[in-house]
Short mmCIF file of C-alpha atoms in Angstrom, two decimals:
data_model
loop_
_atom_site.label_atom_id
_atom_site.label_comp_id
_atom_site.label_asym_id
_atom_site.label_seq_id
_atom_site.Cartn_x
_atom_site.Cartn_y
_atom_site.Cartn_z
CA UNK A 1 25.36 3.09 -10.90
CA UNK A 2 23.62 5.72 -13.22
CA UNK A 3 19.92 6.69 -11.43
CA UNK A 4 18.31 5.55 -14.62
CA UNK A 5 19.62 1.98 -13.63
CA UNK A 6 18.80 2.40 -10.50
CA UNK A 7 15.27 3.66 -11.24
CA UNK A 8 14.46 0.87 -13.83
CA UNK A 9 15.75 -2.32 -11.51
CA UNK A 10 13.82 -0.88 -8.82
CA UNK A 11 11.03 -0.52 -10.43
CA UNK A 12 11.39 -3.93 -12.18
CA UNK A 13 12.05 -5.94 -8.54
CA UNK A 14 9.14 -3.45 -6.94
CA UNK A 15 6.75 -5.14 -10.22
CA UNK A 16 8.20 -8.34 -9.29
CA UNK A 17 7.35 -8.34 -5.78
CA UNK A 18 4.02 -6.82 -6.45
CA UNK A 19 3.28 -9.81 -9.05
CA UNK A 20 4.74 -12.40 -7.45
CA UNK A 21 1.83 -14.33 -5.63
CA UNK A 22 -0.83 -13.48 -8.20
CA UNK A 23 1.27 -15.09 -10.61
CA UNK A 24 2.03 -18.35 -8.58
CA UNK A 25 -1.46 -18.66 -7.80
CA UNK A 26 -2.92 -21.64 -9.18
CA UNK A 27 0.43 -22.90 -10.22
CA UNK A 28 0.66 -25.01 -7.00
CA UNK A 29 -1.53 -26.73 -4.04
CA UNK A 30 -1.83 -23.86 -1.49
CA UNK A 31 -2.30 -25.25 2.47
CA UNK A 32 -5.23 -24.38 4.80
CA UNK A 33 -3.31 -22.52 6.89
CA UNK A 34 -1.99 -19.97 4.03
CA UNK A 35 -5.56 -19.61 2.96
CA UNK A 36 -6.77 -19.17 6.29
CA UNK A 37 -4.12 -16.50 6.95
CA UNK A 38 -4.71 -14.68 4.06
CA UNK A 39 -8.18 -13.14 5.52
CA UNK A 40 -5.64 -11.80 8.01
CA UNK A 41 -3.84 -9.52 5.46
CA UNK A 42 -6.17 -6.42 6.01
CA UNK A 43 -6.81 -6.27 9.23
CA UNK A 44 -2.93 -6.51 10.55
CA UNK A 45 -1.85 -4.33 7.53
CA UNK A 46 -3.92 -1.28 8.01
CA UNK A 47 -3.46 -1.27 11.17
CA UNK A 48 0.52 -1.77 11.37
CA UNK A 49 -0.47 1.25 8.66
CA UNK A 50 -2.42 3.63 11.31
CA UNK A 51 -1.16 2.76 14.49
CA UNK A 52 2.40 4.44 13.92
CA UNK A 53 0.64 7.78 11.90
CA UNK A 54 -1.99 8.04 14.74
CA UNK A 55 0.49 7.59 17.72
CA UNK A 56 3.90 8.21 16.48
CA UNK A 57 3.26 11.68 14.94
CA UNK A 58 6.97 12.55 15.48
CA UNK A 59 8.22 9.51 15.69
CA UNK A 60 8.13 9.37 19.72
CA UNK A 61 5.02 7.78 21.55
CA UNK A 62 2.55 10.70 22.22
CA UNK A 63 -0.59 9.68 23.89
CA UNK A 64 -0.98 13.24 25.67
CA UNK A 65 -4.12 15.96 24.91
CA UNK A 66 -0.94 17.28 22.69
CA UNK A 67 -1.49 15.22 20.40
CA UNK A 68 -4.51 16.23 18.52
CA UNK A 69 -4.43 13.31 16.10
CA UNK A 70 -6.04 11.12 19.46
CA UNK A 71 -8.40 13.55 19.88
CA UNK A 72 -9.81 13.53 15.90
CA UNK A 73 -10.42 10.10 15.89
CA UNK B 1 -23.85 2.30 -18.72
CA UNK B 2 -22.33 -0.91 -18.51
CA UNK B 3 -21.58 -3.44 -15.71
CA UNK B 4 -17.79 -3.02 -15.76
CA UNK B 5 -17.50 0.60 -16.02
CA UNK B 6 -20.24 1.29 -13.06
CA UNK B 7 -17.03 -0.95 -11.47
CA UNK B 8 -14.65 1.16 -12.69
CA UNK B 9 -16.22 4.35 -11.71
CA UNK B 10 -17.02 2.89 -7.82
CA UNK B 11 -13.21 2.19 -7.54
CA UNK B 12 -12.40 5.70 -8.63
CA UNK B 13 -15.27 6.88 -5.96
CA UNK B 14 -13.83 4.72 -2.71
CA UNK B 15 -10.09 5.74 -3.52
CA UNK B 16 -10.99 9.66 -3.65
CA UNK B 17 -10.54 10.48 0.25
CA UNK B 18 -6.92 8.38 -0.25
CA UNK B 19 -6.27 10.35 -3.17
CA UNK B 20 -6.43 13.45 -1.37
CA UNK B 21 -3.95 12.51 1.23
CA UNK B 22 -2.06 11.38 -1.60
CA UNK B 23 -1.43 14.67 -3.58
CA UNK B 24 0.63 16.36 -1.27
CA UNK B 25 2.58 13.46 -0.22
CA UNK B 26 3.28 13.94 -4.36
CA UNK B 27 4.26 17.12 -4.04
CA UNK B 28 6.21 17.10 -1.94
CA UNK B 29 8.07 14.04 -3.01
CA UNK B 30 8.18 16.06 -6.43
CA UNK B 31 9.73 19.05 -4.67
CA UNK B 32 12.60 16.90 -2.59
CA UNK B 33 13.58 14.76 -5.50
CA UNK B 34 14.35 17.88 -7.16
CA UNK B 35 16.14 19.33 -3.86
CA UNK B 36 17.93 16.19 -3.69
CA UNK B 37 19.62 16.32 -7.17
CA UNK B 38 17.72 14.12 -9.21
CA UNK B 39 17.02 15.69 -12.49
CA UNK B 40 13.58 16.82 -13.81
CA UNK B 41 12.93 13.64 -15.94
CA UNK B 42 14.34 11.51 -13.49
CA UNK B 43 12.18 12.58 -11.16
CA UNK B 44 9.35 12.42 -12.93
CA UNK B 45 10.15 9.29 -14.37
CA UNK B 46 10.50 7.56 -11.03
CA UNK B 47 6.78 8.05 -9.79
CA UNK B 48 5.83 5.78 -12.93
CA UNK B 49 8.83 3.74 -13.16
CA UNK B 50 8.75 2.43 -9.60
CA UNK B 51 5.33 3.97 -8.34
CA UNK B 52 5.68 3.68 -4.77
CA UNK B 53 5.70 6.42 -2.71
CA UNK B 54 7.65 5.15 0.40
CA UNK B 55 10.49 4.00 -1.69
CA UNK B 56 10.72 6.66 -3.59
CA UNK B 57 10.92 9.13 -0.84
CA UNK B 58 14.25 7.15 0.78
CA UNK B 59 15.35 6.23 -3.14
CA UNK B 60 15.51 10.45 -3.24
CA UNK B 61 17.29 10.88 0.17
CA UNK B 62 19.82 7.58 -0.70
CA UNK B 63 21.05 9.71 -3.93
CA UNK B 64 21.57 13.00 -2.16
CA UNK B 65 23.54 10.85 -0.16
CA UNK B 66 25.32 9.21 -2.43
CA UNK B 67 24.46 5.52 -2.10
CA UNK B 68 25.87 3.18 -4.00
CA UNK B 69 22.89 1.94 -6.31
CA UNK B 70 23.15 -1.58 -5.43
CA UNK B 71 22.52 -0.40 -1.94
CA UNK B 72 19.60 1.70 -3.18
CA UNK B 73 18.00 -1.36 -5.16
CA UNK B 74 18.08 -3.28 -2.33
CA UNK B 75 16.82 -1.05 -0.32
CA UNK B 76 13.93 -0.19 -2.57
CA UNK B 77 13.22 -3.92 -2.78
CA UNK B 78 12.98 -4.34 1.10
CA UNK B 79 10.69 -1.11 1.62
CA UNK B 80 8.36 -2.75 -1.29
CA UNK B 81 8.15 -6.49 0.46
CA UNK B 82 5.49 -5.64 2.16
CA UNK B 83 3.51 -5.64 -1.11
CA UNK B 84 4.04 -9.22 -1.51
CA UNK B 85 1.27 -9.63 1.30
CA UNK B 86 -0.68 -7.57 -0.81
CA UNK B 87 -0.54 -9.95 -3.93
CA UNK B 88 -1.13 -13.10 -1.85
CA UNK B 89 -4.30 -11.50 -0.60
CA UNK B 90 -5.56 -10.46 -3.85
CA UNK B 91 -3.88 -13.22 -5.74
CA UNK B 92 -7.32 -15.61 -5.13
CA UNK B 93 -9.82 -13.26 -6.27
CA UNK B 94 -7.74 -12.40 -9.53
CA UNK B 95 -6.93 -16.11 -10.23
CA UNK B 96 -9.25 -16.31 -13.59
CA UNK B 97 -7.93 -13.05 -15.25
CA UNK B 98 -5.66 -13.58 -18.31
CA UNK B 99 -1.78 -12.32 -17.81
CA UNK B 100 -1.92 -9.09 -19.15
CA UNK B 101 -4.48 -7.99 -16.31
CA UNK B 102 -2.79 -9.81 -14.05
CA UNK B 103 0.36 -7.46 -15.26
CA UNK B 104 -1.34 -4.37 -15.36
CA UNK B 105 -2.81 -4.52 -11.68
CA UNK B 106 0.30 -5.91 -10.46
CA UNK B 107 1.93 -2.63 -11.57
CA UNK B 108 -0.89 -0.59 -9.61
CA UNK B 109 -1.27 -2.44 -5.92
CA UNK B 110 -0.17 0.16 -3.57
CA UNK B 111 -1.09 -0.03 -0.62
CA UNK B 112 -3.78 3.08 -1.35
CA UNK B 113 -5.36 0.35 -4.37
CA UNK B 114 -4.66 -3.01 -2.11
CA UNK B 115 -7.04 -1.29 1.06
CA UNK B 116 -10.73 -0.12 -0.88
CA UNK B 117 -10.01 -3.07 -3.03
CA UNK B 118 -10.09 -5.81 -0.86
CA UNK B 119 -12.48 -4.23 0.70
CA UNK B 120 -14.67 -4.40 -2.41
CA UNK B 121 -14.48 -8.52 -2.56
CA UNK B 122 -14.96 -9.17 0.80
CA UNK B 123 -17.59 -7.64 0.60
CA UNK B 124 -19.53 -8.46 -2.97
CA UNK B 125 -17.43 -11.06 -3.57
CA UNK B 126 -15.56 -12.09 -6.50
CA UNK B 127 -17.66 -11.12 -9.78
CA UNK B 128 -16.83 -11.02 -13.11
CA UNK B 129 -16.01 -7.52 -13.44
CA UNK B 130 -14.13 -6.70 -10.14
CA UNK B 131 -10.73 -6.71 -11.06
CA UNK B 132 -12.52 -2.92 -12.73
CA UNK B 133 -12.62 -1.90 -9.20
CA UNK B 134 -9.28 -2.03 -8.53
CA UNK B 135 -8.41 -0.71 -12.16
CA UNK B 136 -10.58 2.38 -10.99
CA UNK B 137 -8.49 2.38 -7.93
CA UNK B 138 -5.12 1.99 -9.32
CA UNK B 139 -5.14 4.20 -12.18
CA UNK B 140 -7.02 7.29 -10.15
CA UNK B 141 -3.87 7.09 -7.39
CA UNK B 142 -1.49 6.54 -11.09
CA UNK B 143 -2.90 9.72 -12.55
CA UNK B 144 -3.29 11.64 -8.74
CA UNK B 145 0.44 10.77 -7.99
CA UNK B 146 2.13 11.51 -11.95
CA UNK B 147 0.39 14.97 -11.49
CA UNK B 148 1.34 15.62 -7.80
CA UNK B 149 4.82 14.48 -8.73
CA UNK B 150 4.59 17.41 -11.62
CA UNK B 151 3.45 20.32 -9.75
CA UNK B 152 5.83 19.33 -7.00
CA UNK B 153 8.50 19.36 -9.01
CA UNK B 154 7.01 22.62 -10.97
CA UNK B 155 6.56 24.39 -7.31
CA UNK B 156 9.98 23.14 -6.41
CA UNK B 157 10.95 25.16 -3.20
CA UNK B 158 7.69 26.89 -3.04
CA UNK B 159 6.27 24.32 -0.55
CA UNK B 160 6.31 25.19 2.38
CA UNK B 161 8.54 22.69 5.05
CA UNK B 162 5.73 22.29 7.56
CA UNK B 163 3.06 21.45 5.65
CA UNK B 164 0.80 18.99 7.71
CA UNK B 165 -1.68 17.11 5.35
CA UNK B 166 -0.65 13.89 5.73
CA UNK B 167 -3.81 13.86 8.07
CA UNK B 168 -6.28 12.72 5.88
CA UNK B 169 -4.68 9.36 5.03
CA UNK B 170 -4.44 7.98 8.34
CA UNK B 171 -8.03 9.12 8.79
CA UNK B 172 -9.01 7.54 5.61
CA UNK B 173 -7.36 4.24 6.84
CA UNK B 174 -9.00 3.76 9.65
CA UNK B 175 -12.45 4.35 8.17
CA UNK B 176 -11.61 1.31 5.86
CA UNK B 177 -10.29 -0.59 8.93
CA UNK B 178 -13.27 -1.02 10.75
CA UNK B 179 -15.38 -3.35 8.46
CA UNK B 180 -12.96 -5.58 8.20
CA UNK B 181 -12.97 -6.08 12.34
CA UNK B 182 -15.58 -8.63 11.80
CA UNK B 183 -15.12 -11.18 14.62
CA UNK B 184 -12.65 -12.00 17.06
CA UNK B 185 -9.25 -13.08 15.90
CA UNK B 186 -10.09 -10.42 13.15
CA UNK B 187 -9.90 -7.76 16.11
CA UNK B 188 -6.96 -9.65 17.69
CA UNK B 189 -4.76 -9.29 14.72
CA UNK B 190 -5.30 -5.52 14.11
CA UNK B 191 -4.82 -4.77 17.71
CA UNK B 192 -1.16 -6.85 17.93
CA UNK B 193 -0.25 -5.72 14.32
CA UNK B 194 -1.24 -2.10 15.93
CA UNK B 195 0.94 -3.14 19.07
CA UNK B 196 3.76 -4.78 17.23
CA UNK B 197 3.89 -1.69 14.87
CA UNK B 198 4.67 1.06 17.40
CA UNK B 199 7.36 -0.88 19.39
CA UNK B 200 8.86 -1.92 16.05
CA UNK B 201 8.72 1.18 14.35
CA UNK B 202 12.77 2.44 14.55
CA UNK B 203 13.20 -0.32 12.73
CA UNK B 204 14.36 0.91 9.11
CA UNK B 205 13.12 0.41 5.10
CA UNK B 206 9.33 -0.16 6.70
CA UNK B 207 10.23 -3.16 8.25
CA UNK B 208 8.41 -2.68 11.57
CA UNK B 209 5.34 -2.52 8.98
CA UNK B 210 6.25 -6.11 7.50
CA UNK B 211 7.01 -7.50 11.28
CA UNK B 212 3.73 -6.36 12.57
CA UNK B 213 1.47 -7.53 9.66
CA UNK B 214 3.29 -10.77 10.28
CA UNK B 215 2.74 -11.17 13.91
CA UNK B 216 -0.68 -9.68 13.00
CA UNK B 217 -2.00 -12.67 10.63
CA UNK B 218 -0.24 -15.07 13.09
CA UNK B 219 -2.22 -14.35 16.02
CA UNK B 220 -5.74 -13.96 13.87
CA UNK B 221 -4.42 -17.44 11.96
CA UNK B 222 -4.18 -19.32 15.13
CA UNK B 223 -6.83 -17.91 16.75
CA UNK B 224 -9.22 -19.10 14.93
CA UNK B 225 -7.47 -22.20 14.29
CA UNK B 226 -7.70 -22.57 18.01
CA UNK B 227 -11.60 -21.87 18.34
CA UNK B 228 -12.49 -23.81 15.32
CA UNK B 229 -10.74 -26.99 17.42
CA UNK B 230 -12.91 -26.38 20.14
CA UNK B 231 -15.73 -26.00 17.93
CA UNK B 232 -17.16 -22.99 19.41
CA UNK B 233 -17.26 -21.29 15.57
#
Protein backbone atom coordinates (compact mmCIF):
# COMPACT_ATOMS: atom_id res chain seq x y z
CA UNK A 1 0.00 0.00 0.00
CA UNK A 2 1.50 3.44 -1.13
CA UNK A 3 2.31 5.64 2.39
CA UNK A 4 0.02 8.29 1.02
CA UNK A 5 -2.82 5.62 1.48
CA UNK A 6 -1.64 4.67 4.38
CA UNK A 7 -1.28 8.21 5.76
CA UNK A 8 -4.80 9.39 4.61
CA UNK A 9 -6.90 6.13 6.08
CA UNK A 10 -5.08 6.61 9.16
CA UNK A 11 -5.68 9.78 9.53
CA UNK A 12 -9.35 9.38 8.41
CA UNK A 13 -10.06 6.25 11.13
CA UNK A 14 -7.74 8.42 13.81
CA UNK A 15 -10.70 11.55 12.93
CA UNK A 16 -13.19 8.92 13.21
CA UNK A 17 -12.29 7.66 16.47
CA UNK A 18 -11.63 11.09 17.76
CA UNK A 19 -15.33 12.15 16.57
CA UNK A 20 -17.05 9.34 17.29
CA UNK A 21 -18.83 10.00 20.75
CA UNK A 22 -19.23 13.74 20.23
CA UNK A 23 -21.10 12.92 17.29
CA UNK A 24 -23.44 10.21 18.86
CA UNK A 25 -24.10 12.40 21.62
CA UNK A 26 -27.55 13.36 21.83
CA UNK A 27 -28.47 10.94 19.16
CA UNK A 28 -29.47 8.34 21.83
CA UNK A 29 -30.59 7.89 25.72
CA UNK A 30 -27.19 7.62 27.51
CA UNK A 31 -27.41 5.40 31.09
CA UNK A 32 -26.41 6.67 34.57
CA UNK A 33 -23.72 4.61 34.80
CA UNK A 34 -21.93 5.95 31.40
CA UNK A 35 -22.52 9.41 32.68
CA UNK A 36 -21.33 8.68 35.97
CA UNK A 37 -18.18 7.09 34.51
CA UNK A 38 -17.42 9.69 32.35
CA UNK A 39 -16.13 12.07 35.38
CA UNK A 40 -13.70 9.15 35.63
CA UNK A 41 -12.00 9.85 32.22
CA UNK A 42 -9.32 12.34 33.64
CA UNK A 43 -8.34 11.11 36.53
CA UNK A 44 -7.52 7.31 35.25
CA UNK A 45 -6.17 8.79 31.93
CA UNK A 46 -3.51 11.09 33.15
CA UNK A 47 -2.50 9.01 35.35
CA UNK A 48 -2.23 5.65 33.17
CA UNK A 49 -0.36 8.83 31.22
CA UNK A 50 2.33 9.65 34.16
CA UNK A 51 2.67 6.66 36.01
CA UNK A 52 4.67 4.73 33.18
CA UNK A 53 6.93 8.24 32.20
CA UNK A 54 7.56 8.81 35.99
CA UNK A 55 8.43 5.11 36.89
CA UNK A 56 9.23 3.33 33.77
CA UNK A 57 11.94 5.76 32.47
CA UNK A 58 13.54 2.84 30.53
CA UNK A 59 10.95 0.81 30.36
CA UNK A 60 11.99 -1.36 33.59
CA UNK A 61 10.51 -0.44 37.13
CA UNK A 62 13.04 2.03 38.75
CA UNK A 63 12.03 3.24 42.10
CA UNK A 64 15.84 3.68 43.25
CA UNK A 65 17.64 7.38 44.18
CA UNK A 66 18.77 6.53 40.33
CA UNK A 67 16.07 7.57 39.15
CA UNK A 68 15.95 11.26 39.36
CA UNK A 69 12.50 11.61 37.82
CA UNK A 70 11.16 10.34 41.73
CA UNK A 71 13.17 12.71 43.15
CA UNK A 72 11.74 15.97 40.89
CA UNK A 73 8.40 15.38 41.72
CA UNK B 1 -11.40 42.30 23.76
CA UNK B 2 -14.09 40.01 23.44
CA UNK B 3 -15.52 37.10 25.53
CA UNK B 4 -14.50 34.31 23.14
CA UNK B 5 -11.13 35.36 22.26
CA UNK B 6 -10.07 36.09 26.15
CA UNK B 7 -11.16 32.02 25.76
CA UNK B 8 -9.13 31.50 23.08
CA UNK B 9 -6.11 33.18 24.37
CA UNK B 10 -6.47 31.22 28.10
CA UNK B 11 -6.40 27.88 26.10
CA UNK B 12 -3.28 28.94 24.27
CA UNK B 13 -1.87 30.09 27.95
CA UNK B 14 -2.71 26.52 29.92
CA UNK B 15 -1.35 24.37 26.89
CA UNK B 16 2.14 26.36 26.80
CA UNK B 17 4.14 24.14 29.47
CA UNK B 18 2.63 20.94 27.17
CA UNK B 19 3.73 22.64 24.22
CA UNK B 20 7.16 22.75 25.31
CA UNK B 21 7.45 19.11 25.97
CA UNK B 22 5.88 18.84 22.76
CA UNK B 23 8.50 20.45 20.38
CA UNK B 24 11.12 18.11 20.72
CA UNK B 25 9.04 15.12 20.75
CA UNK B 26 8.39 16.98 17.02
CA UNK B 27 11.64 17.04 16.24
CA UNK B 28 12.56 14.36 16.71
CA UNK B 29 9.69 12.55 15.16
CA UNK B 30 10.60 14.96 12.14
CA UNK B 31 14.20 13.72 12.17
CA UNK B 32 13.27 9.69 12.37
CA UNK B 33 10.57 9.86 9.78
CA UNK B 34 13.15 11.13 7.59
CA UNK B 35 15.78 8.38 8.89
CA UNK B 36 13.19 5.92 8.37
CA UNK B 37 12.57 6.55 4.60
CA UNK B 38 9.58 8.46 4.45
CA UNK B 39 9.97 11.29 2.09
CA UNK B 40 10.06 15.03 2.98
CA UNK B 41 6.33 15.70 2.14
CA UNK B 42 5.29 12.61 3.50
CA UNK B 43 6.61 13.35 6.48
CA UNK B 44 5.46 16.47 6.83
CA UNK B 45 2.23 15.66 5.64
CA UNK B 46 1.65 13.02 8.28
CA UNK B 47 1.84 15.39 11.44
CA UNK B 48 -1.38 17.14 9.86
CA UNK B 49 -2.86 14.30 8.14
CA UNK B 50 -3.06 12.00 11.16
CA UNK B 51 -1.82 14.46 14.02
CA UNK B 52 -0.98 12.14 16.64
CA UNK B 53 2.21 11.86 17.87
CA UNK B 54 2.26 8.25 19.30
CA UNK B 55 1.05 6.82 16.11
CA UNK B 56 3.03 8.51 14.11
CA UNK B 57 6.19 7.62 15.81
CA UNK B 58 5.38 3.53 15.33
CA UNK B 59 3.54 4.53 11.72
CA UNK B 60 7.50 5.77 10.97
CA UNK B 61 9.22 2.66 12.51
CA UNK B 62 6.29 0.14 10.74
CA UNK B 63 7.54 1.61 7.18
CA UNK B 64 11.26 1.26 7.80
CA UNK B 65 10.15 -2.03 8.47
CA UNK B 66 8.24 -2.69 5.83
CA UNK B 67 4.72 -3.34 7.11
CA UNK B 68 2.21 -4.13 5.09
CA UNK B 69 -0.14 -0.94 5.25
CA UNK B 70 -3.16 -2.71 6.26
CA UNK B 71 -1.12 -3.77 9.22
CA UNK B 72 -0.01 -0.16 9.74
CA UNK B 73 -3.75 1.21 9.56
CA UNK B 74 -4.70 -0.99 12.00
CA UNK B 75 -2.23 -0.42 14.03
CA UNK B 76 -2.57 3.33 13.90
CA UNK B 77 -6.26 2.83 14.67
CA UNK B 78 -5.55 0.76 17.92
CA UNK B 79 -2.76 3.27 19.27
CA UNK B 80 -5.55 6.16 18.62
CA UNK B 81 -8.59 4.20 20.63
CA UNK B 82 -7.74 5.61 23.46
CA UNK B 83 -9.03 8.93 22.09
CA UNK B 84 -12.43 7.63 21.95
CA UNK B 85 -12.46 8.12 25.88
CA UNK B 86 -11.48 11.43 25.13
CA UNK B 87 -14.61 12.28 22.92
CA UNK B 88 -17.06 10.62 25.33
CA UNK B 89 -15.73 12.90 28.01
CA UNK B 90 -15.91 15.99 26.09
CA UNK B 91 -18.78 14.85 23.97
CA UNK B 92 -21.43 16.45 26.85
CA UNK B 93 -19.98 19.75 27.15
CA UNK B 94 -19.78 20.18 23.22
CA UNK B 95 -23.34 18.77 22.68
CA UNK B 96 -24.91 22.35 21.48
CA UNK B 97 -22.11 23.25 18.93
CA UNK B 98 -23.13 22.99 15.24
CA UNK B 99 -21.13 20.09 13.11
CA UNK B 100 -18.51 21.94 11.71
CA UNK B 101 -17.08 22.71 15.32
CA UNK B 102 -17.84 19.60 16.32
CA UNK B 103 -15.44 18.55 13.15
CA UNK B 104 -12.86 20.88 13.68
CA UNK B 105 -12.16 19.97 17.48
CA UNK B 106 -12.59 16.45 16.74
CA UNK B 107 -9.55 16.81 14.43
CA UNK B 108 -7.54 18.57 17.40
CA UNK B 109 -8.25 16.28 20.77
CA UNK B 110 -4.93 14.94 21.61
CA UNK B 111 -4.40 13.99 24.49
CA UNK B 112 -2.14 17.45 25.13
CA UNK B 113 -5.87 19.48 24.09
CA UNK B 114 -8.24 16.65 25.89
CA UNK B 115 -6.09 17.31 29.59
CA UNK B 116 -6.20 21.60 30.14
CA UNK B 117 -9.48 21.30 28.42
CA UNK B 118 -11.43 19.32 30.54
CA UNK B 119 -9.89 20.82 33.00
CA UNK B 120 -11.34 24.17 31.90
CA UNK B 121 -15.23 22.82 32.24
CA UNK B 122 -14.93 21.16 35.25
CA UNK B 123 -13.99 23.79 36.47
CA UNK B 124 -16.14 26.99 34.96
CA UNK B 125 -18.41 24.87 33.58
CA UNK B 126 -19.93 24.70 30.28
CA UNK B 127 -20.33 28.43 28.86
CA UNK B 128 -21.08 29.63 25.73
CA UNK B 129 -17.75 30.26 24.49
CA UNK B 130 -15.68 27.25 25.83
CA UNK B 131 -15.39 25.11 23.06
CA UNK B 132 -12.61 28.59 22.31
CA UNK B 133 -10.64 27.06 25.00
CA UNK B 134 -9.99 24.06 23.52
CA UNK B 135 -9.67 25.78 19.97
CA UNK B 136 -6.79 27.78 21.78
CA UNK B 137 -5.54 24.48 22.91
CA UNK B 138 -5.74 22.50 19.84
CA UNK B 139 -4.50 24.77 17.31
CA UNK B 140 -1.33 26.08 19.62
CA UNK B 141 -0.17 22.06 19.90
CA UNK B 142 -1.37 22.06 15.64
CA UNK B 143 0.96 24.95 14.91
CA UNK B 144 3.81 23.77 17.87
CA UNK B 145 3.85 20.19 16.32
CA UNK B 146 3.67 21.27 12.09
CA UNK B 147 6.76 23.45 13.03
CA UNK B 148 8.62 20.89 15.26
CA UNK B 149 7.87 18.34 12.59
CA UNK B 150 9.73 21.01 10.06
CA UNK B 151 12.83 21.79 11.82
CA UNK B 152 13.11 18.12 12.67
CA UNK B 153 12.99 17.15 9.47
CA UNK B 154 15.24 20.39 8.39
CA UNK B 155 17.90 19.30 11.29
CA UNK B 156 17.57 15.75 10.10
CA UNK B 157 20.58 13.88 11.76
CA UNK B 158 21.70 16.86 13.62
CA UNK B 159 19.78 15.80 16.78
CA UNK B 160 21.46 14.45 18.93
CA UNK B 161 20.28 10.48 20.03
CA UNK B 162 20.16 11.17 23.75
CA UNK B 163 18.35 14.02 23.97
CA UNK B 164 16.26 13.89 27.30
CA UNK B 165 13.38 16.52 27.20
CA UNK B 166 10.64 14.52 27.32
CA UNK B 167 10.76 15.68 31.07
CA UNK B 168 8.63 18.45 31.00
CA UNK B 169 5.49 16.62 29.82
CA UNK B 170 5.20 14.19 32.47
CA UNK B 171 5.80 17.10 34.84
CA UNK B 172 3.21 19.11 33.14
CA UNK B 173 0.75 16.12 33.56
CA UNK B 174 0.85 15.71 36.82
CA UNK B 175 0.38 19.39 37.67
CA UNK B 176 -3.01 19.05 35.76
CA UNK B 177 -3.68 15.75 37.63
CA UNK B 178 -4.05 16.94 40.92
CA UNK B 179 -7.27 19.11 40.72
CA UNK B 180 -9.04 16.67 39.36
CA UNK B 181 -8.29 14.27 42.68
CA UNK B 182 -11.29 15.80 44.18
CA UNK B 183 -12.78 13.11 46.47
CA UNK B 184 -12.42 9.59 46.99
CA UNK B 185 -13.20 7.25 44.17
CA UNK B 186 -11.65 10.24 42.16
CA UNK B 187 -8.24 9.29 44.00
CA UNK B 188 -9.05 5.56 43.72
CA UNK B 189 -9.22 5.58 40.02
CA UNK B 190 -5.94 7.51 39.35
CA UNK B 191 -4.10 5.40 41.78
CA UNK B 192 -5.36 1.79 40.02
CA UNK B 193 -5.21 3.40 36.48
CA UNK B 194 -1.50 4.42 37.85
CA UNK B 195 -1.19 0.68 39.14
CA UNK B 196 -2.79 -1.01 36.20
CA UNK B 197 -0.55 1.14 33.86
CA UNK B 198 2.91 0.00 35.00
CA UNK B 199 2.12 -3.77 35.20
CA UNK B 200 0.42 -3.44 31.81
CA UNK B 201 2.81 -1.44 30.14
CA UNK B 202 4.74 -4.31 27.67
CA UNK B 203 1.69 -4.51 26.36
CA UNK B 204 1.97 -3.05 22.65
CA UNK B 205 0.11 -0.05 20.32
CA UNK B 206 -0.59 1.85 23.95
CA UNK B 207 -2.81 -0.63 25.03
CA UNK B 208 -1.69 -0.88 28.67
CA UNK B 209 -2.83 2.97 28.47
CA UNK B 210 -6.48 1.96 27.25
CA UNK B 211 -6.55 -1.13 29.94
CA UNK B 212 -5.65 1.07 32.79
CA UNK B 213 -7.99 4.06 32.03
CA UNK B 214 -10.55 1.28 31.86
CA UNK B 215 -9.95 -0.39 35.10
CA UNK B 216 -9.40 3.23 36.25
CA UNK B 217 -13.13 4.62 35.59
CA UNK B 218 -14.36 1.17 36.78
CA UNK B 219 -13.16 1.32 40.18
CA UNK B 220 -14.02 5.35 40.57
CA UNK B 221 -17.64 4.29 38.74
CA UNK B 222 -18.43 1.79 41.35
CA UNK B 223 -17.07 3.40 44.03
CA UNK B 224 -19.14 5.88 44.21
CA UNK B 225 -21.94 3.91 43.08
CA UNK B 226 -21.23 1.94 46.18
CA UNK B 227 -21.15 5.01 48.70
CA UNK B 228 -24.01 6.74 47.14
CA UNK B 229 -26.08 3.24 48.16
CA UNK B 230 -25.08 3.65 51.52
CA UNK B 231 -25.85 7.15 51.44
CA UNK B 232 -22.83 8.40 53.06
CA UNK B 233 -22.37 11.11 49.88
Amino acid sequence: MNIWLVMLLGGLITFGIRFSLIYLFGRFEIPQTIRRALHYVPPAVLSAIIFPELFLPTGTLDLSLENTRLLAD
Amino acid sequence: MSERFKTFLAGIRAEIPLLIGVFPFGMIYGALALNAGLSTSAAQMMSSIVFAGSAQFITAQLVHEATPGFVIVLTIAVVNLRHMLYSASLAPYLAGLPTRWKVLLSYLLTDEAYAPTILHYEKEGSTPDAHWFLFGAGFSLWFTWQISTALGIFLGTAIPESWSLDFALPLTFIAMVVPVLKNQPAIAAALSAGVVALVAYPLPYKLGLILAALVGIAVGTLLEGRKSSKGIL
